[in-house]
Short mmCIF file of C-alpha atoms in Angstrom, two decimals:
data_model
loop_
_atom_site.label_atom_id
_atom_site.label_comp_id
_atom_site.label_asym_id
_atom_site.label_seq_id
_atom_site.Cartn_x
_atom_site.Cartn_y
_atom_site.Cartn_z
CA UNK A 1 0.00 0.00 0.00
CA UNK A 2 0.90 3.75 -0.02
CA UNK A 3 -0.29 6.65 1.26
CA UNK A 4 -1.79 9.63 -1.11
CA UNK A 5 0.79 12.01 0.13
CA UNK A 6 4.13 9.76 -0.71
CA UNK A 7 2.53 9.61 -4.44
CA UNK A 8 2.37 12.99 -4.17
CA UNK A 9 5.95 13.78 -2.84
CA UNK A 10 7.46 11.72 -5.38
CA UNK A 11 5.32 13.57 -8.16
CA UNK A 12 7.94 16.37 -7.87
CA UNK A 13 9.90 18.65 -4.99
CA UNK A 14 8.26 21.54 -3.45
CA UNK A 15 5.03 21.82 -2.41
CA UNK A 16 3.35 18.48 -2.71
CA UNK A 17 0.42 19.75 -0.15
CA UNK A 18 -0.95 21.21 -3.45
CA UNK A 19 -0.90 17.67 -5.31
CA UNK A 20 -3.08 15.90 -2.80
CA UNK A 21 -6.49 16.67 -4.52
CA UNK A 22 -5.10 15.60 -7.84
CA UNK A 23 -3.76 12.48 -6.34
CA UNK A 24 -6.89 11.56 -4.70
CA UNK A 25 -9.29 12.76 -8.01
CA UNK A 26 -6.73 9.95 -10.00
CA UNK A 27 -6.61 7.30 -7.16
CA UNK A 28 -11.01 8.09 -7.44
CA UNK A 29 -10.92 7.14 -11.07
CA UNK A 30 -8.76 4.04 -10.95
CA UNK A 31 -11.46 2.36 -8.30
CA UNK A 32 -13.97 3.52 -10.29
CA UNK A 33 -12.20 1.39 -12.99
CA UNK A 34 -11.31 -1.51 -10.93
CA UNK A 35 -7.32 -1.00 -10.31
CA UNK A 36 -7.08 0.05 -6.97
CA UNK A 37 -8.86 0.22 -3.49
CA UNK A 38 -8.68 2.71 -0.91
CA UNK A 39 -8.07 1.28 2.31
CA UNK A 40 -8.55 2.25 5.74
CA UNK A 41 -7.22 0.57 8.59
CA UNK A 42 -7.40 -2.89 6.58
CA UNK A 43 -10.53 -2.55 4.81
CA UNK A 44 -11.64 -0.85 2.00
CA UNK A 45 -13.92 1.97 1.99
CA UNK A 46 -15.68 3.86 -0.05
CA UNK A 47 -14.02 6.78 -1.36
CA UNK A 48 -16.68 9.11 -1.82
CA UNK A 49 -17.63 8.99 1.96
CA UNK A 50 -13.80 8.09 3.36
CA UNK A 51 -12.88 10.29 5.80
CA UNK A 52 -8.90 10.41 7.59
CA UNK A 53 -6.09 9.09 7.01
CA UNK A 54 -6.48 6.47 3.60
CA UNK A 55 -3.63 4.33 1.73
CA UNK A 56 -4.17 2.85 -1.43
CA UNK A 57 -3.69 -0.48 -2.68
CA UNK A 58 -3.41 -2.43 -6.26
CA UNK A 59 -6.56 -4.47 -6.22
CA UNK A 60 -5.62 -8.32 -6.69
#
């Protein structure tokens, strides 16, 4: 798994606060398309209600 803000940080230096949305509008798509899950505390959840801290993961 990895968290939204490490995909973010490795994106590009400097302010990766600003890349979060993006991340998490792309991470939205690929569930909707059946490549990942978002993931909290073990389980996944559904990312148009998820609130806190999330990770994404490849769905197997």
């Amino acid at each position: 798994t990895v968290c939204p803000s490490e995909v973010a940080r490795a994106v590009g230096e400097g302010d990766w606060r600003s890349r979060m949305e993006p991340v998490r509008e792309a991470a939205r798509r690929l569930v909707a398309r059946g490549v990942l899950d978002i993931v909290q505390g073990g389980r996944v959840v559904d990312p148009s209600t998820v609130r806190g801290p999330i990770r994404l993961r490849l769905r197997s």
